[in-house]
CSV table of N, CA and C in Angstrom, one decimal:
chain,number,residue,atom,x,y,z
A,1,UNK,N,8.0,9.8,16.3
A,1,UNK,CA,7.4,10.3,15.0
A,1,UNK,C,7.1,9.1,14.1
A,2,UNK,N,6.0,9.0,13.6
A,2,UNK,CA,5.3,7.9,12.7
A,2,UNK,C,6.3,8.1,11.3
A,3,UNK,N,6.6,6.9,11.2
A,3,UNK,CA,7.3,6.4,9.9
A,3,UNK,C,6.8,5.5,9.1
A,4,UNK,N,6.6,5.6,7.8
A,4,UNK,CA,5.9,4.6,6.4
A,4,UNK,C,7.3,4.3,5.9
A,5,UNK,N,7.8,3.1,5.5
A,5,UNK,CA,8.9,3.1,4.6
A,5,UNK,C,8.6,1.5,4.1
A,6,UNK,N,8.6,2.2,2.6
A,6,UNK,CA,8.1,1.2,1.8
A,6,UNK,C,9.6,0.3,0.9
A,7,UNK,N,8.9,-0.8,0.4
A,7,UNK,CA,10.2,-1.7,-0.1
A,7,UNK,C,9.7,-2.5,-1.2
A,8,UNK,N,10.3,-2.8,-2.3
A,8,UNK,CA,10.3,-3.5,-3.1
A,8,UNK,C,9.7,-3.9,-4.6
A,9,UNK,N,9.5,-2.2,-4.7
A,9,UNK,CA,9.4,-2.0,-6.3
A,9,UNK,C,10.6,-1.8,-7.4
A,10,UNK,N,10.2,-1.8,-8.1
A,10,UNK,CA,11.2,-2.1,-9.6
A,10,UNK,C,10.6,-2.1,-11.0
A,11,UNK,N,11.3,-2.3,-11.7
A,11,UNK,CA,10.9,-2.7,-13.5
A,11,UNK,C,10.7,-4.4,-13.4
A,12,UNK,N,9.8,-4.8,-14.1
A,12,UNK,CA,9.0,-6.3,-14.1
A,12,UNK,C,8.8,-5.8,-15.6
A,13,UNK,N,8.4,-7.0,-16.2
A,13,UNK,CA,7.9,-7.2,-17.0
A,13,UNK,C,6.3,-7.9,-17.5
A,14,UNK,N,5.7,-7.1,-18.3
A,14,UNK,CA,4.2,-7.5,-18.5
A,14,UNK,C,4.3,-8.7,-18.1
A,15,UNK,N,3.0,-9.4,-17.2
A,15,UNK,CA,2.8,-10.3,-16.8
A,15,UNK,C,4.2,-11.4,-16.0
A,16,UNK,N,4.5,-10.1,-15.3
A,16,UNK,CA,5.2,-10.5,-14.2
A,16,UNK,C,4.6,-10.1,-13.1
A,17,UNK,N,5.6,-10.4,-11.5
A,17,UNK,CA,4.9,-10.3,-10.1
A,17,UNK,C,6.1,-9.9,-9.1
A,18,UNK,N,5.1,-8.6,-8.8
A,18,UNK,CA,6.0,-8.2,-7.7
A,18,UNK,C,5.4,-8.0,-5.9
A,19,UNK,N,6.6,-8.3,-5.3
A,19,UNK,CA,6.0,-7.7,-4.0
A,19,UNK,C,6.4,-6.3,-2.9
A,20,UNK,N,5.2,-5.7,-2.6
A,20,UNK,CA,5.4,-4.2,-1.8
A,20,UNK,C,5.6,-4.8,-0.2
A,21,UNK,N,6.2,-4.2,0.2
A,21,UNK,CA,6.9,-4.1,2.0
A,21,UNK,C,6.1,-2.8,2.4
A,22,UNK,N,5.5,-2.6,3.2
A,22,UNK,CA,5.6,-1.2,4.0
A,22,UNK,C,5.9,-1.7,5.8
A,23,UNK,N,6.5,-1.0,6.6
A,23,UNK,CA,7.0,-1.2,7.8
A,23,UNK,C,6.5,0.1,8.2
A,24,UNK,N,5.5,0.4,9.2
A,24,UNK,CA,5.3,1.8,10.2
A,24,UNK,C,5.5,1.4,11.3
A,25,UNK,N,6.1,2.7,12.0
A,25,UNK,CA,6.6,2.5,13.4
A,25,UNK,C,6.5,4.2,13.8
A,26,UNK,N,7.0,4.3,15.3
A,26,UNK,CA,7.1,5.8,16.2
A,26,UNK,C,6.1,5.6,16.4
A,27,UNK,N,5.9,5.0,17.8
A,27,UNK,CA,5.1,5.4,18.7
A,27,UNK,C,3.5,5.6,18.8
A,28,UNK,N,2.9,4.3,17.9
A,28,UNK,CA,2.0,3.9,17.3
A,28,UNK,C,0.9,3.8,19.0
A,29,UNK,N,-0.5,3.9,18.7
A,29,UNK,CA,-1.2,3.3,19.3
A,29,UNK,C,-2.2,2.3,18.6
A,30,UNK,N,-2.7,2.4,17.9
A,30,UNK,CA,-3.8,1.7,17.2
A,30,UNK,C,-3.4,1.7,15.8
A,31,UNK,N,-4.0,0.8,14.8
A,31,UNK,CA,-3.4,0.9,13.9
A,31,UNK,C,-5.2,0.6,13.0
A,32,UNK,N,-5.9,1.5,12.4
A,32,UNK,CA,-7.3,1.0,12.3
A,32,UNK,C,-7.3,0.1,11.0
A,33,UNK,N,-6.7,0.7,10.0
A,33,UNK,CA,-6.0,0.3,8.5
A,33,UNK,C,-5.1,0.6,7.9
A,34,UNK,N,-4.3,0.2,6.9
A,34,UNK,CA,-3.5,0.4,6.0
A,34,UNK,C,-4.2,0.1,4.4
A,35,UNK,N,-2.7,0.1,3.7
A,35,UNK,CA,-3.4,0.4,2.4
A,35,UNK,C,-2.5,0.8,1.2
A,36,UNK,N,-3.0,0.5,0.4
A,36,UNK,CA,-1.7,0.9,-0.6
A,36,UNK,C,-2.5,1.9,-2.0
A,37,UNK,N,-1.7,3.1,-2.3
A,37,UNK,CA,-2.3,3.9,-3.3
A,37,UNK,C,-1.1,3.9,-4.3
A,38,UNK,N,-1.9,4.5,-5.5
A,38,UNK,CA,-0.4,4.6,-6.7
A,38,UNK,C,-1.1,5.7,-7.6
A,39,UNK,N,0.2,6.3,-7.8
A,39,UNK,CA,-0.1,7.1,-8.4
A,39,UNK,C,1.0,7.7,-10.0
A,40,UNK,N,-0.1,7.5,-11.6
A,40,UNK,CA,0.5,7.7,-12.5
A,40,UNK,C,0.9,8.6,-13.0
A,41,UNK,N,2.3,9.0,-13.8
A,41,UNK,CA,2.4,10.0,-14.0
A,41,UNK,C,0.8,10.8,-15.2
A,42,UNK,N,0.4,12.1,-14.1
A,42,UNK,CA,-0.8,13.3,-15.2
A,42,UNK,C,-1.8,12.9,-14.4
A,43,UNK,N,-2.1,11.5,-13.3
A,43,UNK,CA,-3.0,11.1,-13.2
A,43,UNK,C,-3.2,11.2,-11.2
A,44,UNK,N,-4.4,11.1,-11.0
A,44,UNK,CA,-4.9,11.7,-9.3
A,44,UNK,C,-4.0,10.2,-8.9
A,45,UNK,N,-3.9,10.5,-7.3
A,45,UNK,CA,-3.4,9.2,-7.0
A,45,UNK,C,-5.1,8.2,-6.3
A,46,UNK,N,-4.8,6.9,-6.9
A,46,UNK,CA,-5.8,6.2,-6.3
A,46,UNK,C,-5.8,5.2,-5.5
A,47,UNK,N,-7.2,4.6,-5.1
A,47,UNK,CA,-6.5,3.8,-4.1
A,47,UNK,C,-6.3,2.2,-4.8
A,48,UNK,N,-5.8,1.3,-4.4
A,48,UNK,CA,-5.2,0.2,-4.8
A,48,UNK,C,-6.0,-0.8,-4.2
A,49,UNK,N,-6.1,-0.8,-2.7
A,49,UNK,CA,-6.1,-1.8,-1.7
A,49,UNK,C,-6.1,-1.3,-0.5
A,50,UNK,N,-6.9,-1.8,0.3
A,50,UNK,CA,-7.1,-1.2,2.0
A,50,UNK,C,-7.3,-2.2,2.4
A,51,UNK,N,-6.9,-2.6,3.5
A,51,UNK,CA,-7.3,-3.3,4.5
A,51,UNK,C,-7.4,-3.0,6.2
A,52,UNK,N,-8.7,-2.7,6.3
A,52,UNK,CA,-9.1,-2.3,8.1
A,52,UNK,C,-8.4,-3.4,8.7
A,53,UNK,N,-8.5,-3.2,10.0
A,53,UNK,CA,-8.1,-4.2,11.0
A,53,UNK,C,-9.0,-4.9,11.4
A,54,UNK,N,-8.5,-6.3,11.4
A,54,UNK,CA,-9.7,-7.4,11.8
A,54,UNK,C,-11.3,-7.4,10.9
A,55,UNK,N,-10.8,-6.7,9.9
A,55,UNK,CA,-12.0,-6.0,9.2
A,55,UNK,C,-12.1,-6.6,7.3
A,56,UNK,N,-12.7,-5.6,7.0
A,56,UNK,CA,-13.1,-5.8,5.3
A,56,UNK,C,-11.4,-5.6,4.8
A,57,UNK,N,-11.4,-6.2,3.0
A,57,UNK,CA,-11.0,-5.6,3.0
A,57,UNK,C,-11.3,-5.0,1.1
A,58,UNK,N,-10.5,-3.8,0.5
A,58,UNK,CA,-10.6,-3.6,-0.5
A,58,UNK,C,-10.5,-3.4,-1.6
A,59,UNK,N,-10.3,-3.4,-2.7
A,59,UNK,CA,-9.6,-3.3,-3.9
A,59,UNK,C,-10.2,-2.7,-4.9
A,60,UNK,N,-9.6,-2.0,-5.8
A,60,UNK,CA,-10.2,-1.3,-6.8
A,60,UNK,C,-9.9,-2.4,-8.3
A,61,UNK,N,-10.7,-2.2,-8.3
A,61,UNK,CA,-11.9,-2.7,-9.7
A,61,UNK,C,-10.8,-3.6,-10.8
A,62,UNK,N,-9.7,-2.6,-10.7
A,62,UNK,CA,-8.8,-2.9,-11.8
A,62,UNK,C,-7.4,-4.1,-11.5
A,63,UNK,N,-7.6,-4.0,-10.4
A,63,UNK,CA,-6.8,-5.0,-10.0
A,63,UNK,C,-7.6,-6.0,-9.3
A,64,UNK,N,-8.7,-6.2,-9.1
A,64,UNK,CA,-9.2,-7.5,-8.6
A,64,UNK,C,-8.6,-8.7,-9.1
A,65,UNK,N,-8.5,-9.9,-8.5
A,65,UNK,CA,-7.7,-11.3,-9.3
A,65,UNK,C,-6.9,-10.9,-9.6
A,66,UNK,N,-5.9,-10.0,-9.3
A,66,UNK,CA,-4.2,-10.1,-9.7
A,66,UNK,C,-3.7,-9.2,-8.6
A,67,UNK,N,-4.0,-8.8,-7.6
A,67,UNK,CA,-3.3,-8.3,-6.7
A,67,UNK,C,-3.8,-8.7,-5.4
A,68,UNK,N,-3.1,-8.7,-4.4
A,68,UNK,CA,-3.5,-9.6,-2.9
A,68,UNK,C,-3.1,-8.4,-1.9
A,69,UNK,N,-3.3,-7.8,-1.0
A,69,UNK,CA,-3.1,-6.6,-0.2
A,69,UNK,C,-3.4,-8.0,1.2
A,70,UNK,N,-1.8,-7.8,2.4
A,70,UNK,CA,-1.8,-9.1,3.9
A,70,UNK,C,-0.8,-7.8,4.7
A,71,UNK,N,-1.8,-8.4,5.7
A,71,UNK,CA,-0.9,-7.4,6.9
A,71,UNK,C,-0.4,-8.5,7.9
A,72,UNK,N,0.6,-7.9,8.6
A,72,UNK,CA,1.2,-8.7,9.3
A,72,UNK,C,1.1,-7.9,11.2
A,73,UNK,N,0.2,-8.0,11.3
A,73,UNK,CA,-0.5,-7.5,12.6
A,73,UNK,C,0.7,-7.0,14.2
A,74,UNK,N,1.8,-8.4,13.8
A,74,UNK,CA,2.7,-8.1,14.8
A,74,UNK,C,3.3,-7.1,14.8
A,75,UNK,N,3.8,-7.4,13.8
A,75,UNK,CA,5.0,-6.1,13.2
A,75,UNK,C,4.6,-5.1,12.7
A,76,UNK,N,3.5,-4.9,12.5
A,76,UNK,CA,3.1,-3.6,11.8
A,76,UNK,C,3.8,-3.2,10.5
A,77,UNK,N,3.2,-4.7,10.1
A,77,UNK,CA,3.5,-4.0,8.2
A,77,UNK,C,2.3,-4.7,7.3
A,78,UNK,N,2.2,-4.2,6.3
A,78,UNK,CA,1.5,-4.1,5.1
A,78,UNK,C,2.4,-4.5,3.6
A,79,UNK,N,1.8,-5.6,3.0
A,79,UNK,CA,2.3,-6.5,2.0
A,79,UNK,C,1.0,-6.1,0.9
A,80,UNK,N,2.1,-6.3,-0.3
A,80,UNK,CA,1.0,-6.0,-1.7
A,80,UNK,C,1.6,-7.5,-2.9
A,81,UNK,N,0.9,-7.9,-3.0
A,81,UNK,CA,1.6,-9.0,-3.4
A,81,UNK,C,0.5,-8.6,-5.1
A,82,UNK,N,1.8,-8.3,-6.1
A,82,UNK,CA,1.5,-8.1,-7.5
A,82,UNK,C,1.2,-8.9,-8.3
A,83,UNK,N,0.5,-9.7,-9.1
A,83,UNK,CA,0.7,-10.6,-10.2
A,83,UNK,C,0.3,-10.5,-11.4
A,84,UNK,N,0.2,-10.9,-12.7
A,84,UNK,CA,0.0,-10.4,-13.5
A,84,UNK,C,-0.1,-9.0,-13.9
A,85,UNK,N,1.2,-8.5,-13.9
A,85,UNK,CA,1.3,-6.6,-13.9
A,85,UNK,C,1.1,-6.9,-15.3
A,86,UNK,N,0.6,-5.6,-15.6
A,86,UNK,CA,0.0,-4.7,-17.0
A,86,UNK,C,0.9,-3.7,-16.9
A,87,UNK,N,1.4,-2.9,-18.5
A,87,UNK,CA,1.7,-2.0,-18.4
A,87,UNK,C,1.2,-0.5,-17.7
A,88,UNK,N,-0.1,-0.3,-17.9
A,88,UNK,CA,-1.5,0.4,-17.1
A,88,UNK,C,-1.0,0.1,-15.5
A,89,UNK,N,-0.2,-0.8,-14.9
A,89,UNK,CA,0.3,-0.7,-13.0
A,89,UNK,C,1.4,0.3,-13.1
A,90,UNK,N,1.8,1.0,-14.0
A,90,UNK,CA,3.3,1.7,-13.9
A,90,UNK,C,2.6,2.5,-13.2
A,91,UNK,N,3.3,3.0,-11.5
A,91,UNK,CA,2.9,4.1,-10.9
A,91,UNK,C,3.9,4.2,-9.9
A,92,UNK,N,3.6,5.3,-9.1
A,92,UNK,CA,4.9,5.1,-7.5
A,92,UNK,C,3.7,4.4,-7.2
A,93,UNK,N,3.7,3.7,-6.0
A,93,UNK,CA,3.2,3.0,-5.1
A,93,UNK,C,3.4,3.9,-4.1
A,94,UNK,N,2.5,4.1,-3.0
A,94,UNK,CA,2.5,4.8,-2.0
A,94,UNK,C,1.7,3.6,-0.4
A,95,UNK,N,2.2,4.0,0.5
A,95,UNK,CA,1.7,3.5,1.5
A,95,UNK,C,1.1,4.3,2.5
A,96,UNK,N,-0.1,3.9,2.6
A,96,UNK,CA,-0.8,4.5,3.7
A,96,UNK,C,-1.7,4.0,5.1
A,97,UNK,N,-1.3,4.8,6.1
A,97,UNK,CA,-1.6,4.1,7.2
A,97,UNK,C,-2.4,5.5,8.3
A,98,UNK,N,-4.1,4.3,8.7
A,98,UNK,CA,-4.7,5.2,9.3
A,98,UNK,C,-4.7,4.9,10.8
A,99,UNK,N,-4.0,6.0,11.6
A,99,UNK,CA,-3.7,5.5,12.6
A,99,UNK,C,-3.9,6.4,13.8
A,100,UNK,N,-3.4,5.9,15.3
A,100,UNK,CA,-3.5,6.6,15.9
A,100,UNK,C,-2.4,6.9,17.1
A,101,UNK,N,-1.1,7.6,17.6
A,101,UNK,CA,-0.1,8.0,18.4
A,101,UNK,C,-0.8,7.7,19.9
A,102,UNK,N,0.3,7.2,20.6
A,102,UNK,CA,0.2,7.2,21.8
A,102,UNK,C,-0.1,8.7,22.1
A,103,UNK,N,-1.5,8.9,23.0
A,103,UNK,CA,-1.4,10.6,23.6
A,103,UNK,C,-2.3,11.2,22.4
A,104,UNK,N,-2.3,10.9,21.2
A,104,UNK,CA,-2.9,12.0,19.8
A,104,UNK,C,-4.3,10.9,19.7
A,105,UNK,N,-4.7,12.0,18.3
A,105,UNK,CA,-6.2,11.5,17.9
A,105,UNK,C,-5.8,10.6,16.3
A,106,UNK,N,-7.1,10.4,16.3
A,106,UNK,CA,-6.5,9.2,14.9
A,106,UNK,C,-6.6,10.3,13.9
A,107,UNK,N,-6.0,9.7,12.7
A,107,UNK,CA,-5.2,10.3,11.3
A,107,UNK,C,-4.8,9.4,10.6
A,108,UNK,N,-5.8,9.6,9.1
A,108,UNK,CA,-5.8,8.8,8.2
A,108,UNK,C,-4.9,9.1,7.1
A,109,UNK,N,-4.0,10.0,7.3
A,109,UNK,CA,-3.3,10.4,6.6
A,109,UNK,C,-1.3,10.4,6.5
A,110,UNK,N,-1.4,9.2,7.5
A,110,UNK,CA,0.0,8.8,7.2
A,110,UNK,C,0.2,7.8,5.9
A,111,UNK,N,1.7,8.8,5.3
A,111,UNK,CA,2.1,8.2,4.0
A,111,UNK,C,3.9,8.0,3.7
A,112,UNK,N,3.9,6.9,3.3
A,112,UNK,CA,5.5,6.5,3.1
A,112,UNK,C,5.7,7.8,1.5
A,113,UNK,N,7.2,7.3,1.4
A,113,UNK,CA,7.6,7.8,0.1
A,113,UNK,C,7.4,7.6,-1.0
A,114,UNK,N,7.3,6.4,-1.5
A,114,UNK,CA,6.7,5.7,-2.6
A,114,UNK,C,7.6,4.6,-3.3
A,115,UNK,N,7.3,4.0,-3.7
A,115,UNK,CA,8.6,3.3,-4.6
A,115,UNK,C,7.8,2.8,-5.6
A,116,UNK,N,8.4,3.3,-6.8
A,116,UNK,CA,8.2,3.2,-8.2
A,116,UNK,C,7.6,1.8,-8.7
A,117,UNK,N,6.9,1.6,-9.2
A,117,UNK,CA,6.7,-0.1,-9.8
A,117,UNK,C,6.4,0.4,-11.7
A,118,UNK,N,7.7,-0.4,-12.1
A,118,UNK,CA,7.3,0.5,-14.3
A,118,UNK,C,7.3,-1.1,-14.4
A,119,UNK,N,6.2,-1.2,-15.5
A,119,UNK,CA,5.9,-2.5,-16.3
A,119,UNK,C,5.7,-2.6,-17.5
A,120,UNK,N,7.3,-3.2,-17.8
A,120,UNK,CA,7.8,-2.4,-19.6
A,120,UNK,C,8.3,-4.0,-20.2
A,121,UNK,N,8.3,-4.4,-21.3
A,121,UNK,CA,9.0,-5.3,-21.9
A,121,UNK,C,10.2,-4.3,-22.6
């Protein structure tokens, strides 16, 4: 069974820097992209950052120059490296991975739990 488990959110302070972990595993075959979404409390969840394999990658508008989205190809994990947080970053962070199971078809819709990122003085 495909597992997302994400690591390393917390409370920071405005114009501080944090970094996201995600680790997927169970029996993976392909892994096409990952990616990171967040989502605020009242508000849709959006995307953050994607990165295909061997491929593009993406960022939404609002974090361009302050956030870095690195995958680590071996291990099958996905890194969000935060910097200059705004209070406007407070969201869960969510991880997502579009992939494909040994034996199954691909599915763009694996997602970790989330881990909170609040950016409060």
């Amino acid at each position: 069974q495909v597992q997302l488990v994400e690591s390393g959110g917390g409370l920071v302070q405005p114009g501080g820097s944090l970094r996201l972990s995600c680790a997927v595993s169970g029996g993976i075959f392909t892994i096409y992209a990952m990616g990171w979404y967040r989502q605020a409390p009242g508000k849709q969840r959006e995307l953050v950052a994607a990165k295909i394999s061997g491929g593009t990658t993406n960022y939404a508008d609002s974090v361009k120059g302050r956030f870095t989205i690195s995958r680590d190809y071996n291990r099958n994990m996905v890194y969000l490296q935060m910097n200059s947080l705004k209070p406007e970053d407070t969201a869960v962070y969510y991880c997502n991975a579009d992939l494909a199971v040994l034996g199954g078809t691909r599915n763009p819709n694996y997602w970790g739990q989330g881990t909170q990122v609040t950016v409060s003085s």
